[in-house]
Amino acid sequence: MLEHISILTLSCPNRPGIVAAVSTLLFEAGCNILDAQQFDDTETGRFFMRVVFNRLEGSQPHEAIAAAVDGLAERFAMQASLREVGRKKRVMLLVSKFDHCLADLLYRWRIGELPMEITGIVSNHAREHIASTDLGTLPFHHMPVTRQSKMEQEAEIWRLIQETKTDLVVLARYMQILSDGFSAKLAGRCINIHHSFLPGFKGAKPYHQAHERGVKLIGATAHYVTPDLDEGPIIEQDVERISHRDTPEDLVRKGRDIERRVLARAVLNHLEDRVLLNGQKTVVFTD
Amino acid sequence: MLEHISILTLSCPNRPGIVAAVSTLLFEAGCNILDAQQFDDTETGRFFMRVVFNRLEGSQPHEAIAAAVDGLAERFAMQASLREVGRKKRVMLLVSKFDHCLADLLYRWRIGELPMEITGIVSNHAREHIASTDLGTLPFHHMPVTRQSKMEQEAEIWRLIQETKTDLVVLARYMQILSDGFSAKLAGRCINIHHSFLPGFKGAKPYHQAHERGVKLIGATAHYVTPDLDEGPIIEQDVERISHRDTPEDLVRKGRDIERRVLARAVLNHLEDRVLLNGQKTVVFTD
Amino acid sequence: MLEHISILTLSCPNRPGIVAAVSTLLFEAGCNILDAQQFDDTETGRFFMRVVFNRLEGSQPHEAIAAAVDGLAERFAMQASLREVGRKKRVMLLVSKFDHCLADLLYRWRIGELPMEITGIVSNHAREHIASTDLGTLPFHHMPVTRQSKMEQEAEIWRLIQETKTDLVVLARYMQILSDGFSAKLAGRCINIHHSFLPGFKGAKPYHQAHERGVKLIGATAHYVTPDLDEGPIIEQDVERISHRDTPEDLVRKGRDIERRVLARAVLNHLEDRVLLNGQKTVVFTD
Amino acid sequence: MLEHISILTLSCPNRPGIVAAVSTLLFEAGCNILDAQQFDDTETGRFFMRVVFNRLEGSQPHEAIAAAVDGLAERFAMQASLREVGRKKRVMLLVSKFDHCLADLLYRWRIGELPMEITGIVSNHAREHIASTDLGTLPFHHMPVTRQSKMEQEAEIWRLIQETKTDLVVLARYMQILSDGFSAKLAGRCINIHHSFLPGFKGAKPYHQAHERGVKLIGATAHYVTPDLDEGPIIEQDVERISHRDTPEDLVRKGRDIERRVLARAVLNHLEDRVLLNGQKTVVFTD
């Protein structure tokens, strides 16, 4: 009965009574709380909450609950978001010819691991360059880009995002730096996978940088895109042990495994409304 | 102002309205929720919650809140526990001549990592066998044990537990199997560290068993003691990678690091009321 | 120049002079050692070695080196194996309808991570049940099996193995127990992935067993198949942290990630001649 | 019979015949190779090797083997080092008032994990500030330092290093930056523990930097000290997962566990001659 399950996320200045107000609202609306997590950021005085609930028999309809949440949001100066779980997020995947993250996301989606609707796949490379991945009947858009055509290409992607009502853009090793303006438009709904353990090895060729420096672990970082390159709010990171025997090519190979699992976890957490923005950081209510 | 912070833990059959009732009670008593975590066990229909709150100026006194919690507990058939954080738990440490876990716990306690009062150290070995650890002025009790004297020795430990108002007993590599009766008396308040990744390699010499089997990771398990040997509710586990080069002695050495960090985490979680019993399993509301 | 690189693996009773004999043989044959790893098992007195070398200009031909190695093997009572890296191993993949390991192995093979020739895919389920994986033009053999037809089905697979000159059989979540006779025939060249951290949770439904027991980490184990179920020599294991919140279904999902990376690592190590059998254990000369 | 076991480490320009020459030398001297590891750095053309061997009955004496190794070193332009395992390295520990790494190293030394002679403990803080660690009868030197007195204090430490024939200096959270000159004098024999996953968060207060940035893992790095701050060759690194709930103080606490195990591993590897310098990187022949 997924259609009767909803997720409420909210953040607001902290003050006594928020949990009581939220839980009482839901109780009185005929709902049962299935899961709730909260976080007080004592540094900034901001409060964050994620509540999963279902509507019991005889409950108020979704619209009435949404209206009540709006009232609550106004009272507590909340940023609140309410979503019925049955309404999956709509996701566009941007990719270069490195398709290991794309292949991984598509497989997870096909077997039901990632609750999303894919609105399309966009690449600056032609479809034949993504040879190892089965794209099925998913809409594929070849949108080549040069330094000169960047603005036009981004405008084209933006049109596609709007036409397809895309909620989330995933840069699955897209290898292109988005313009400041495009990054700003996608704030909080564009996830990138960077192939290093940020803040180490920003920029280009991080595995070669890591090899040069002689680190003993390599990593990957999934973060929201912001105009500040490789500085966006981090959602998920992971690492693996390497040794002096590993060439830069070995690091690229081992890194693929880290990249794909870090990106998949970040996307899943976003799809399940587990990630809340907290300035330049994230609150992740993990499973 | 630790003395104004309290922790409420509770478990009860799940039904709508629990969170609302708890949070409203605290709000109306003049308290502010600092942290709350909850868990619905959908298999058993049982609900678990941990709430950290502080009393604001003008709040009801601790005793009044405790009385209100008692009322709530009756209404919802809850097992509830309320503790002011300033009242540290009282802990007795049982140890053999393998003292690496003891040395680690004592160091963490000395630098303020583990909020506890140590009521004493009990060993079946004489003090001079614990040569590498600085016991300072802590009460040390040498209580040798043989198969014949086991009941008497356990009775002696039990008297000491009662006299010293000990809340928690930690078997820090004590290497003796408690009798069924003694285990039962200590149900839910006696933590053991087993030097394997349970349920693999129960019983004696687990590192030798692991070496024999040729596993590629070894581990340690902290669990509550029950009459069923090595079958008690697991609180924490961890592992480390090993290789074919490792002798049983290497495993013992590498294992010490795993044991001490697993035990320290389990003890800290218990001291902070983060561990709730759920039948033969635990709910651990981690930091 | 992969065709000029060879890998020599050997094991024999330990005695002084083995390394000197091997390295002198290669030096005098005009070869350069690129990598060498060795291991003395002091318990059993057995010596293991893996040497990667290339033939320099003017070196003896492969056949002459092979003959010299044969002589050495006789002198030291060695089990020795010599392979030119350009001659890839031939691999058959057996699978049920759980195809996440299959999909992963095929993707890695397509992008060049796994140096192997795939001789075919065998499943007890029809091809349409493996819907999420692109099998391309690889030979697919639907070989249904019942308790009654097991011997015939295994005989059929065996014929296929021989016809296709298959070197290695991978049970990529095949979910069928091989008969003792078939297991014995495939000794040392059939890798299975078991979805638990062995020796914990042998047999059926390990994730459900793990959930029941309340462990805090789950794992997977890749091992050579032997007639003794889930007792074969372990090649690789890994684990991931779980919590009380995880349902058995969550464990199955999280486990897929562990299974596929553990199996891929084990297969890669086998393909690169990094795994040597040492009785019921393995020596793995990792990268 | 540790006194009959020796470790030979060497590095030189790679060319065919090195392994044959080394192993033949040892065989002819009446020695048996117990362990050997090697590494070709194909980028720089440099070859690295570590050989553990014991002298069999009737072997040549240590001095004769040492002379033969000298001859070999000249022939191959090797940097070679030969040490009888019974001759433990002499180690000086420098510490501030953060004594968790010191306490850990001393405990490991006392129970025989770290094969070293401690030549003394030096601190810029008085002994009473290291209250949680049992220094026993080890020589303790209080050497306060100010910006003005730095050169004099370092000269004093240097005299102590020479007087005590110290082989290795360990900065166990010493919290002082060594001058360029002092760093240069200690090249390759001074290990520092930095409390971040380098190259991320160089310099001061790395845990606060990590908290500010919102990373999801924190780490520690053990490296050889060079005049270039936090840029020396990395010996060992490790990380642990954190979350948005962790305050900077939590990171400091969790970091202590990472720091002490990373430093202990690095020191052990150095004591066992497992770490070879390779320009600004290290080759670590792990156990």
Tab-separated table of N, CA and C in Angstrom, chain C residues 7-124:
chain	number	residue	atom	x	y	z
C	7	ILE	N	53.240	-15.938	-16.508
C	7	ILE	CA	53.100	-16.080	-15.059
C	7	ILE	C	53.436	-17.519	-14.680
C	8	LEU	N	54.349	-17.652	-13.738
C	8	LEU	CA	54.712	-18.965	-13.206
C	8	LEU	C	54.230	-19.039	-11.775
C	9	THR	N	53.442	-20.076	-11.462
C	9	THR	CA	53.077	-20.314	-10.062
C	9	THR	C	53.572	-21.697	-9.683
C	10	LEU	N	53.955	-21.839	-8.425
C	10	LEU	CA	54.472	-23.132	-7.993
C	10	LEU	C	54.291	-23.304	-6.504
C	11	SER	N	54.196	-24.552	-6.083
C	11	SER	CA	54.248	-24.869	-4.653
C	11	SER	C	55.016	-26.175	-4.505
C	12	CYS	N	55.737	-26.295	-3.388
C	12	CYS	CA	56.570	-27.476	-3.154
C	12	CYS	C	56.994	-27.498	-1.687
C	13	PRO	N	57.528	-28.628	-1.217
C	13	PRO	CA	58.079	-28.638	0.136
C	13	PRO	C	59.178	-27.584	0.229
C	14	ASN	N	59.203	-26.842	1.324
C	14	ASN	CA	60.194	-25.778	1.457
C	14	ASN	C	61.582	-26.357	1.716
C	15	ARG	N	62.598	-25.757	1.086
C	15	ARG	CA	63.991	-26.078	1.384
C	15	ARG	C	64.840	-24.948	0.821
C	16	PRO	N	66.045	-24.745	1.308
C	16	PRO	CA	66.864	-23.636	0.824
C	16	PRO	C	67.136	-23.767	-0.669
C	17	GLY	N	67.216	-22.641	-1.356
C	17	GLY	CA	67.657	-22.627	-2.739
C	17	GLY	C	66.567	-22.546	-3.782
C	18	ILE	N	65.304	-22.565	-3.379
C	18	ILE	CA	64.245	-22.550	-4.393
C	18	ILE	C	64.237	-21.220	-5.151
C	19	VAL	N	64.229	-20.121	-4.409
C	19	VAL	CA	64.182	-18.806	-5.063
C	19	VAL	C	65.400	-18.620	-5.965
C	20	ALA	N	66.557	-19.029	-5.456
C	20	ALA	CA	67.782	-18.910	-6.268
C	20	ALA	C	67.653	-19.724	-7.552
C	21	ALA	N	67.112	-20.941	-7.442
C	21	ALA	CA	66.975	-21.793	-8.629
C	21	ALA	C	66.004	-21.180	-9.637
C	22	VAL	N	64.862	-20.702	-9.149
C	22	VAL	CA	63.860	-20.129	-10.052
C	22	VAL	C	64.393	-18.867	-10.715
C	23	SER	N	64.978	-17.989	-9.923
C	23	SER	CA	65.402	-16.697	-10.488
C	23	SER	C	66.600	-16.885	-11.413
C	24	THR	N	67.466	-17.825	-11.084
C	24	THR	CA	68.611	-18.080	-11.967
C	24	THR	C	68.143	-18.683	-13.289
C	25	LEU	N	67.198	-19.632	-13.223
C	25	LEU	CA	66.631	-20.218	-14.449
C	25	LEU	C	66.100	-19.122	-15.371
C	26	LEU	N	65.318	-18.198	-14.796
C	26	LEU	CA	64.711	-17.162	-15.631
C	26	LEU	C	65.766	-16.204	-16.162
C	27	PHE	N	66.735	-15.866	-15.328
C	27	PHE	CA	67.795	-14.951	-15.759
C	27	PHE	C	68.572	-15.557	-16.918
C	28	GLU	N	68.916	-16.832	-16.768
C	28	GLU	CA	69.717	-17.479	-17.806
C	28	GLU	C	68.936	-17.724	-19.088
C	29	ALA	N	67.584	-17.776	-18.966
C	29	ALA	CA	66.756	-17.947	-20.168
C	29	ALA	C	66.504	-16.616	-20.870
C	30	GLY	N	67.045	-15.531	-20.312
C	30	GLY	CA	66.878	-14.218	-20.936
C	30	GLY	C	65.596	-13.510	-20.547
C	31	CYS	N	65.117	-13.815	-19.339
C	31	CYS	CA	63.855	-13.206	-18.888
C	31	CYS	C	64.120	-12.201	-17.777
C	32	ASN	N	63.185	-11.266	-17.622
C	32	ASN	CA	63.263	-10.257	-16.569
C	32	ASN	C	62.066	-10.414	-15.641
C	33	ILE	N	62.338	-10.576	-14.352
C	33	ILE	CA	61.246	-10.725	-13.381
C	33	ILE	C	60.575	-9.379	-13.162
C	34	LEU	N	59.260	-9.315	-13.390
C	34	LEU	CA	58.496	-8.078	-13.205
C	34	LEU	C	57.888	-8.017	-11.818
C	35	ASP	N	57.516	-9.175	-11.295
C	35	ASP	CA	56.895	-9.216	-9.978
C	35	ASP	C	57.093	-10.625	-9.434
C	36	ALA	N	57.335	-10.718	-8.131
C	36	ALA	CA	57.450	-12.033	-7.509
C	36	ALA	C	56.923	-11.940	-6.100
C	37	GLN	N	56.140	-12.924	-5.719
C	37	GLN	CA	55.642	-13.001	-4.346
C	37	GLN	C	55.809	-14.436	-3.885
C	38	GLN	N	56.107	-14.619	-2.619
C	38	GLN	CA	56.292	-15.972	-2.125
C	38	GLN	C	55.717	-16.093	-0.729
C	39	PHE	N	55.512	-17.313	-0.295
C	39	PHE	CA	54.975	-17.553	1.038
C	39	PHE	C	55.455	-18.912	1.533
C	40	ASP	N	56.041	-18.901	2.736
C	40	ASP	CA	56.390	-20.155	3.406
C	40	ASP	C	55.313	-20.460	4.425
C	41	ASP	N	54.644	-21.557	4.304
C	41	ASP	CA	53.713	-21.984	5.344
C	41	ASP	C	54.521	-22.781	6.372
C	42	THR	N	54.885	-22.115	7.459
C	42	THR	CA	55.779	-22.761	8.434
C	42	THR	C	55.084	-23.910	9.147
C	43	GLU	N	53.751	-23.918	9.159
C	43	GLU	CA	53.024	-25.033	9.793
C	43	GLU	C	53.164	-26.327	9.002
C	44	THR	N	53.031	-26.188	7.685
C	44	THR	CA	53.031	-27.393	6.847
C	44	THR	C	54.360	-27.589	6.135
C	45	GLY	N	55.253	-26.608	6.224
C	45	GLY	CA	56.525	-26.726	5.544
C	45	GLY	C	56.405	-26.612	4.029
C	46	ARG	N	55.326	-26.015	3.581
C	46	ARG	CA	55.131	-25.895	2.136
C	46	ARG	C	55.450	-24.477	1.684
C	47	PHE	N	56.007	-24.381	0.474
C	47	PHE	CA	56.455	-23.111	-0.099
C	47	PHE	C	55.611	-22.792	-1.330
C	48	PHE	N	55.216	-21.511	-1.467
C	48	PHE	CA	54.367	-21.073	-2.577
C	48	PHE	C	55.005	-19.865	-3.250
C	49	MET	N	54.920	-19.811	-4.565
C	49	MET	CA	55.528	-18.676	-5.260
C	49	MET	C	54.742	-18.335	-6.517
C	50	ARG	N	54.729	-17.055	-6.835
C	50	ARG	CA	54.150	-16.559	-8.088
C	50	ARG	C	55.153	-15.573	-8.684
C	51	VAL	N	55.527	-15.819	-9.917
C	51	VAL	CA	56.503	-14.958	-10.579
C	51	VAL	C	55.931	-14.481	-11.911
C	52	VAL	N	55.958	-13.184	-12.128
C	52	VAL	CA	55.576	-12.611	-13.425
C	52	VAL	C	56.861	-12.159	-14.107
C	53	PHE	N	57.044	-12.574	-15.360
C	53	PHE	CA	58.275	-12.184	-16.053
C	53	PHE	C	57.977	-11.935	-17.528
C	54	ASN	N	58.869	-11.191	-18.150
C	54	ASN	CA	58.750	-11.069	-19.606
C	54	ASN	C	60.037	-11.539	-20.272
C	55	ARG	N	59.904	-11.971	-21.519
C	55	ARG	CA	61.046	-12.450	-22.276
C	55	ARG	C	61.686	-11.254	-22.961
C	56	LEU	N	62.956	-11.050	-22.714
C	56	LEU	CA	63.682	-9.955	-23.336
C	56	LEU	C	64.116	-10.378	-24.741
C	57	GLU	N	64.611	-9.405	-25.492
C	57	GLU	CA	65.088	-9.719	-26.838
C	57	GLU	C	66.188	-10.771	-26.745
C	58	GLY	N	66.103	-11.767	-27.581
C	58	GLY	CA	67.135	-12.803	-27.576
C	58	GLY	C	66.926	-13.884	-26.532
C	59	SER	N	65.759	-13.849	-25.868
C	59	SER	CA	65.495	-14.862	-24.838
C	59	SER	C	65.199	-16.210	-25.481
C	60	GLN	N	65.206	-17.251	-24.667
C	60	GLN	CA	64.746	-18.552	-25.133
C	60	GLN	C	63.243	-18.479	-25.417
C	61	PRO	N	62.758	-19.347	-26.320
C	61	PRO	CA	61.316	-19.343	-26.606
C	61	PRO	C	60.525	-19.932	-25.424
C	62	HIS	N	59.221	-19.658	-25.428
C	62	HIS	CA	58.341	-20.116	-24.357
C	62	HIS	C	58.503	-21.607	-24.088
C	63	GLU	N	58.583	-22.395	-25.161
C	63	GLU	CA	58.607	-23.843	-25.006
C	63	GLU	C	59.858	-24.282	-24.241
C	64	ALA	N	60.995	-23.634	-24.526
C	64	ALA	CA	62.236	-23.994	-23.845
C	64	ALA	C	62.136	-23.649	-22.356
C	65	ILE	N	61.523	-22.509	-22.080
C	65	ILE	CA	61.366	-22.113	-20.673
C	65	ILE	C	60.452	-23.107	-19.968
C	66	ALA	N	59.378	-23.486	-20.658
C	66	ALA	CA	58.442	-24.454	-20.078
C	66	ALA	C	59.154	-25.768	-19.775
C	67	ALA	N	60.013	-26.192	-20.670
C	67	ALA	CA	60.750	-27.442	-20.443
C	67	ALA	C	61.680	-27.298	-19.245
C	68	ALA	N	62.347	-26.141	-19.133
C	68	ALA	CA	63.245	-25.912	-17.999
C	68	ALA	C	62.452	-25.910	-16.682
C	69	VAL	N	61.268	-25.319	-16.736
C	69	VAL	CA	60.420	-25.301	-15.534
C	69	VAL	C	60.030	-26.731	-15.161
C	70	ASP	N	59.726	-27.540	-16.174
C	70	ASP	CA	59.392	-28.949	-15.890
C	70	ASP	C	60.545	-29.644	-15.163
C	71	GLY	N	61.745	-29.383	-15.619
C	71	GLY	CA	62.913	-29.973	-14.972
C	71	GLY	C	63.025	-29.527	-13.519
C	72	LEU	N	62.832	-28.246	-13.322
C	72	LEU	CA	62.895	-27.684	-11.974
C	72	LEU	C	61.829	-28.312	-11.091
C	73	ALA	N	60.632	-28.448	-11.663
C	73	ALA	CA	59.507	-29.002	-10.903
C	73	ALA	C	59.832	-30.408	-10.426
C	74	GLU	N	60.462	-31.156	-11.296
C	74	GLU	CA	60.813	-32.524	-10.917
C	74	GLU	C	61.829	-32.511	-9.778
C	75	ARG	N	62.833	-31.657	-9.917
C	75	ARG	CA	63.916	-31.590	-8.928
C	75	ARG	C	63.396	-31.214	-7.541
C	76	PHE	N	62.438	-30.287	-7.485
C	76	PHE	CA	61.954	-29.796	-6.195
C	76	PHE	C	60.594	-30.381	-5.794
C	77	ALA	N	60.119	-31.388	-6.543
C	77	ALA	CA	58.797	-31.966	-6.282
C	77	ALA	C	57.716	-30.892	-6.270
C	78	MET	N	57.818	-30.032	-7.266
C	78	MET	CA	56.899	-28.892	-7.365
C	78	MET	C	55.628	-29.218	-8.117
C	79	GLN	N	54.522	-28.573	-7.716
C	79	GLN	CA	53.392	-28.392	-8.613
C	79	GLN	C	53.577	-27.030	-9.248
C	80	ALA	N	53.850	-27.023	-10.538
C	80	ALA	CA	54.142	-25.747	-11.198
C	80	ALA	C	53.180	-25.523	-12.351
C	81	SER	N	52.891	-24.273	-12.632
C	81	SER	CA	52.007	-23.923	-13.739
C	81	SER	C	52.563	-22.684	-14.419
C	82	LEU	N	52.661	-22.735	-15.742
C	82	LEU	CA	53.232	-21.624	-16.506
C	82	LEU	C	52.216	-21.209	-17.570
C	83	ARG	N	51.901	-19.923	-17.632
C	83	ARG	CA	50.895	-19.462	-18.592
C	83	ARG	C	51.330	-18.143	-19.214
C	84	GLU	N	51.239	-18.068	-20.532
C	84	GLU	CA	51.446	-16.784	-21.186
C	84	GLU	C	50.188	-15.950	-20.974
C	85	VAL	N	50.396	-14.703	-20.539
C	85	VAL	CA	49.260	-13.849	-20.176
C	85	VAL	C	48.307	-13.647	-21.345
C	86	GLY	N	48.837	-13.674	-22.553
C	86	GLY	CA	47.994	-13.486	-23.727
C	86	GLY	C	46.983	-14.610	-23.919
C	87	ARG	N	47.239	-15.786	-23.324
C	87	ARG	CA	46.281	-16.885	-23.427
C	87	ARG	C	45.292	-16.790	-22.270
C	88	LYS	N	44.187	-16.094	-22.499
C	88	LYS	CA	43.198	-15.860	-21.445
C	88	LYS	C	42.487	-17.140	-21.041
C	89	LYS	N	42.071	-17.215	-19.787
C	89	LYS	CA	41.303	-18.373	-19.313
C	89	LYS	C	39.894	-18.346	-19.896
C	90	ARG	N	39.356	-19.539	-20.045
C	90	ARG	CA	38.019	-19.690	-20.634
C	90	ARG	C	37.034	-19.982	-19.503
C	91	VAL	N	35.978	-19.188	-19.438
C	91	VAL	CA	35.117	-19.168	-18.257
C	91	VAL	C	33.663	-19.417	-18.616
C	92	MET	N	33.012	-20.309	-17.883
C	92	MET	CA	31.572	-20.544	-18.024
C	92	MET	C	30.859	-20.000	-16.786
C	93	LEU	N	29.745	-19.306	-17.029
C	93	LEU	CA	29.005	-18.676	-15.937
C	93	LEU	C	27.687	-19.413	-15.716
C	94	LEU	N	27.470	-19.898	-14.487
C	94	LEU	CA	26.208	-20.550	-14.148
C	94	LEU	C	25.401	-19.612	-13.264
C	95	VAL	N	24.108	-19.501	-13.552
C	95	VAL	CA	23.319	-18.462	-12.900
C	95	VAL	C	21.876	-18.917	-12.710
C	96	SER	N	21.235	-18.393	-11.701
C	96	SER	CA	19.802	-18.600	-11.520
C	96	SER	C	19.101	-17.331	-11.987
C	97	LYS	N	17.905	-17.052	-11.474
C	97	LYS	CA	17.253	-15.817	-11.901
C	97	LYS	C	17.754	-14.602	-11.115
C	98	PHE	N	18.581	-14.807	-10.078
C	98	PHE	CA	19.217	-13.658	-9.417
C	98	PHE	C	20.450	-13.309	-10.230
C	99	ASP	N	20.372	-12.250	-10.997
C	99	ASP	CA	21.409	-12.030	-12.011
C	99	ASP	C	22.335	-10.862	-11.705
C	100	HIS	N	22.355	-10.379	-10.463
C	100	HIS	CA	23.189	-9.192	-10.189
C	100	HIS	C	24.677	-9.492	-10.328
C	101	CYS	N	25.109	-10.694	-9.927
C	101	CYS	CA	26.526	-11.035	-10.097
C	101	CYS	C	26.852	-11.227	-11.571
C	102	LEU	N	25.946	-11.857	-12.306
C	102	LEU	CA	26.151	-12.052	-13.737
C	102	LEU	C	26.282	-10.708	-14.442
C	103	ALA	N	25.338	-9.796	-14.169
C	103	ALA	CA	25.369	-8.482	-14.808
C	103	ALA	C	26.683	-7.774	-14.517
C	104	ASP	N	27.134	-7.902	-13.294
C	104	ASP	CA	28.367	-7.236	-12.892
C	104	ASP	C	29.586	-7.839	-13.598
C	105	LEU	N	29.655	-9.157	-13.643
C	105	LEU	CA	30.798	-9.808	-14.306
C	105	LEU	C	30.822	-9.467	-15.792
C	106	LEU	N	29.641	-9.470	-16.411
C	106	LEU	CA	29.603	-9.176	-17.842
C	106	LEU	C	30.035	-7.739	-18.123
C	107	TYR	N	29.591	-6.797	-17.297
C	107	TYR	CA	29.996	-5.406	-17.523
C	107	TYR	C	31.512	-5.259	-17.381
C	108	ARG	N	32.060	-5.864	-16.335
C	108	ARG	CA	33.513	-5.773	-16.128
C	108	ARG	C	34.274	-6.415	-17.286
C	109	TRP	N	33.724	-7.492	-17.809
C	109	TRP	CA	34.365	-8.162	-18.927
C	109	TRP	C	34.321	-7.270	-20.171
C	110	ARG	N	33.162	-6.633	-20.400
C	110	ARG	CA	33.009	-5.798	-21.593
C	110	ARG	C	33.962	-4.618	-21.598
C	111	ILE	N	34.194	-4.024	-20.429
C	111	ILE	CA	35.090	-2.856	-20.425
C	111	ILE	C	36.548	-3.276	-20.224
C	112	GLY	N	36.809	-4.579	-20.216
C	112	GLY	CA	38.197	-5.032	-20.195
C	112	GLY	C	38.799	-5.245	-18.819
C	113	GLU	N	37.970	-5.262	-17.781
C	113	GLU	CA	38.498	-5.454	-16.427
C	113	GLU	C	38.853	-6.903	-16.149
C	114	LEU	N	38.084	-7.827	-16.734
C	114	LEU	CA	38.279	-9.252	-16.476
C	114	LEU	C	38.842	-9.924	-17.713
C	115	PRO	N	40.131	-10.301	-17.679
C	115	PRO	CA	40.741	-10.924	-18.859
C	115	PRO	C	40.318	-12.381	-18.986
C	116	MET	N	39.221	-12.615	-19.716
C	116	MET	CA	38.721	-13.988	-19.871
C	116	MET	C	37.961	-14.112	-21.186
C	117	GLU	N	37.842	-15.353	-21.646
C	117	GLU	CA	36.940	-15.672	-22.750
C	117	GLU	C	35.723	-16.340	-22.132
C	118	ILE	N	34.540	-15.843	-22.413
C	118	ILE	CA	33.340	-16.466	-21.857
C	118	ILE	C	32.880	-17.569	-22.807
C	119	THR	N	32.810	-18.800	-22.291
C	119	THR	CA	32.450	-19.930	-23.152
C	119	THR	C	30.947	-20.164	-23.173
C	120	GLY	N	30.224	-19.541	-22.241
C	120	GLY	CA	28.782	-19.696	-22.263
C	120	GLY	C	28.165	-19.360	-20.926
C	121	ILE	N	26.855	-19.168	-20.971
C	121	ILE	CA	26.075	-18.907	-19.758
C	121	ILE	C	25.063	-20.030	-19.628
C	122	VAL	N	25.039	-20.665	-18.473
C	122	VAL	CA	24.108	-21.764	-18.228
C	122	VAL	C	23.161	-21.359	-17.117
C	123	SER	N	21.879	-21.583	-17.313
C	123	SER	CA	20.922	-21.298	-16.247
C	123	SER	C	19.862	-22.385	-16.175
C	124	ASN	N	19.395	-22.632	-14.966
C	124	ASN	CA	18.255	-23.522	-14.807
C	124	ASN	C	16.941	-22.783	-15.063
